[in-house]
XYZ file of C-alpha atoms in Angstrom:
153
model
C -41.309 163.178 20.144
C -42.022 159.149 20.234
C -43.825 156.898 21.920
C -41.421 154.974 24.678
C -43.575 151.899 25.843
C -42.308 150.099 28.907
C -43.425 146.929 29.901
C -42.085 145.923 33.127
C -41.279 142.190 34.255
C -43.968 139.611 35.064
C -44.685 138.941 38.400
C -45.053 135.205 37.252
C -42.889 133.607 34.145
C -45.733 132.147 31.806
C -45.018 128.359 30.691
C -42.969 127.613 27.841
C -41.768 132.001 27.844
C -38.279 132.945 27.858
C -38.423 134.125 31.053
C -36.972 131.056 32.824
C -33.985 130.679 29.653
C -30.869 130.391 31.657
C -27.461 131.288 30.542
C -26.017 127.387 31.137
C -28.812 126.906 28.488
C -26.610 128.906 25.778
C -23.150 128.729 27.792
C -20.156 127.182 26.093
C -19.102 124.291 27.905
C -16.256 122.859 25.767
C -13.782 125.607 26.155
C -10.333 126.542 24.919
C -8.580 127.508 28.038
C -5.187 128.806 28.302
C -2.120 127.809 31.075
C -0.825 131.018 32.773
C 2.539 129.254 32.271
C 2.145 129.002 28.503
C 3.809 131.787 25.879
C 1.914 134.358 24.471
C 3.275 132.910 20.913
C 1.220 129.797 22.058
C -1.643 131.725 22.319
C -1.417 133.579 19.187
C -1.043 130.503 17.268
C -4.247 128.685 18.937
C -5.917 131.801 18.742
C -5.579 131.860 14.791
C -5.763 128.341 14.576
C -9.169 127.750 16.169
C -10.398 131.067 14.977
C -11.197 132.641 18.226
C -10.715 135.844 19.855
C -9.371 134.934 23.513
C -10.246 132.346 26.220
C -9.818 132.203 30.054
C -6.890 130.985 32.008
C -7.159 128.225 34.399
C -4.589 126.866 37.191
C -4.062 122.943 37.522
C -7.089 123.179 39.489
C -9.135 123.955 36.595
C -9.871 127.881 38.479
C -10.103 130.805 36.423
C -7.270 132.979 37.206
C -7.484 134.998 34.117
C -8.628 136.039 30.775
C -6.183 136.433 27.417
C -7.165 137.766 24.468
C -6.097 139.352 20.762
C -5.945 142.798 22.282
C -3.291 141.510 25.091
C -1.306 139.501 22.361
C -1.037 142.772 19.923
C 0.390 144.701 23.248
C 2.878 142.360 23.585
C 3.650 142.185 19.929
C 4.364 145.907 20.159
C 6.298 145.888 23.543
C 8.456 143.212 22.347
C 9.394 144.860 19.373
C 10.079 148.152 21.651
C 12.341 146.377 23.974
C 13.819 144.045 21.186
C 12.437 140.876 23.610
C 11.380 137.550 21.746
C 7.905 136.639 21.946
C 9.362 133.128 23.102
C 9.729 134.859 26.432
C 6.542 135.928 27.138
C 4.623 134.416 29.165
C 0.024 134.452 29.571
C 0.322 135.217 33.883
C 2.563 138.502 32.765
C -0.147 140.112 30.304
C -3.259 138.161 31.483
C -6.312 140.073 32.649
C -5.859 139.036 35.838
C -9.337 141.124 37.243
C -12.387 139.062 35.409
C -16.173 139.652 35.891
C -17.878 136.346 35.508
C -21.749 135.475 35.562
C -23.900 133.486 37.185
C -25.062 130.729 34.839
C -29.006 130.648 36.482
C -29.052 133.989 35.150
C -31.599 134.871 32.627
C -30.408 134.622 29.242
C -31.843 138.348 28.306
C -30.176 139.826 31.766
C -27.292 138.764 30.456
C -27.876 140.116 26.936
C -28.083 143.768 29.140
C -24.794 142.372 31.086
C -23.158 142.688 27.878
C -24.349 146.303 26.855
C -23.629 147.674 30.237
C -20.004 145.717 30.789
C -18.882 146.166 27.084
C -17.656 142.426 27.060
C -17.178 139.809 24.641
C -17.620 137.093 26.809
C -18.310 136.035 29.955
C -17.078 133.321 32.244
C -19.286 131.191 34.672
C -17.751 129.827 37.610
C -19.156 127.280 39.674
C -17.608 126.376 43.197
C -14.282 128.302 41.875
C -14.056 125.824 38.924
C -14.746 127.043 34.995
C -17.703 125.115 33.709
C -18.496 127.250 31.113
C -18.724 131.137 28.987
C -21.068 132.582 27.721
C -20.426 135.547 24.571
C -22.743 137.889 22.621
C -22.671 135.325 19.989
C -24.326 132.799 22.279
C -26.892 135.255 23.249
C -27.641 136.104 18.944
C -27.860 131.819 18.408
C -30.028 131.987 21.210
C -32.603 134.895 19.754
C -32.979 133.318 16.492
C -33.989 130.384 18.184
C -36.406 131.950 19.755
C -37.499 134.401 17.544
C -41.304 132.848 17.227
C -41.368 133.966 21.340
C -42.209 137.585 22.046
C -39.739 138.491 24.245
């Protein structure tokens, strides 16, 4: 049987800790966002060409209104093929994820790192006043360990 030390949360964040490392400190902000009116080809192509794995959807009003991703793109690569429909055709608002979770960016950096566990997300969108400003992934939350690797956290 092993030891299972707990330390809870301090009551007060000590100077220069990681206590008080928001997620807008890690957060994306120059993002590759995707038109709901735009083909899933189109996607597939930026997706490949900027080496990424999906990105959010955004109106003309710059709101989220959706997420898109490889998985959704290799569902419609199969359906397509299925029903003998080109790819042309199909467009992000049909085969977006249309119900996202997003996060607070004054969120601690390490609640978020738990955000991720529990959710069993990629990445995260951060909303503020309805508009995208930003996502955060678990790849944000890994540069941001290293970096602060000499902190006990």
């Amino acid at each position: 049987m092993g030891i299972k030390n707990y330390i809870g949360k301090r009551a007060k964040p000590i100077k220069g800790s990681t206590e008080n490392i928001k997620v807008s400190d890690y957060m994306c902000r120059n993002l590759i966002t995707f038109k709901p009116e735009q083909t899933v080809l189109e996607v597939m192509n930026t997706l490949i060409k900027k080496k990424i794995s999906g990105g959010p959807v955004v109106n003309d009003n710059h709101e989220l209104v959706g997420i898109i991703s490889e998985g959704d793109c290799i569902k419609e690569i199969s359906n397509s093929r299925y029903y003998n429909q080109p790819m042309e055709d199909i467009k992000v608002e049909e085969h977006m994820i249309k119900e996202v979770e997003t996060i607070d960016g004054e969120m601690n950096l390490f609640d978020a790192a738990e955000k991720f566990l529990t959710a069993k997300r990629r990445r995260f969108p951060i909303c503020e006043n309805g508009k995208l400003v930003g996502q955060i992934s678990q790849k944000d939350v890994l540069k941001a360990a290293l970096e602060l690797k000499g902190n006990s956290w």
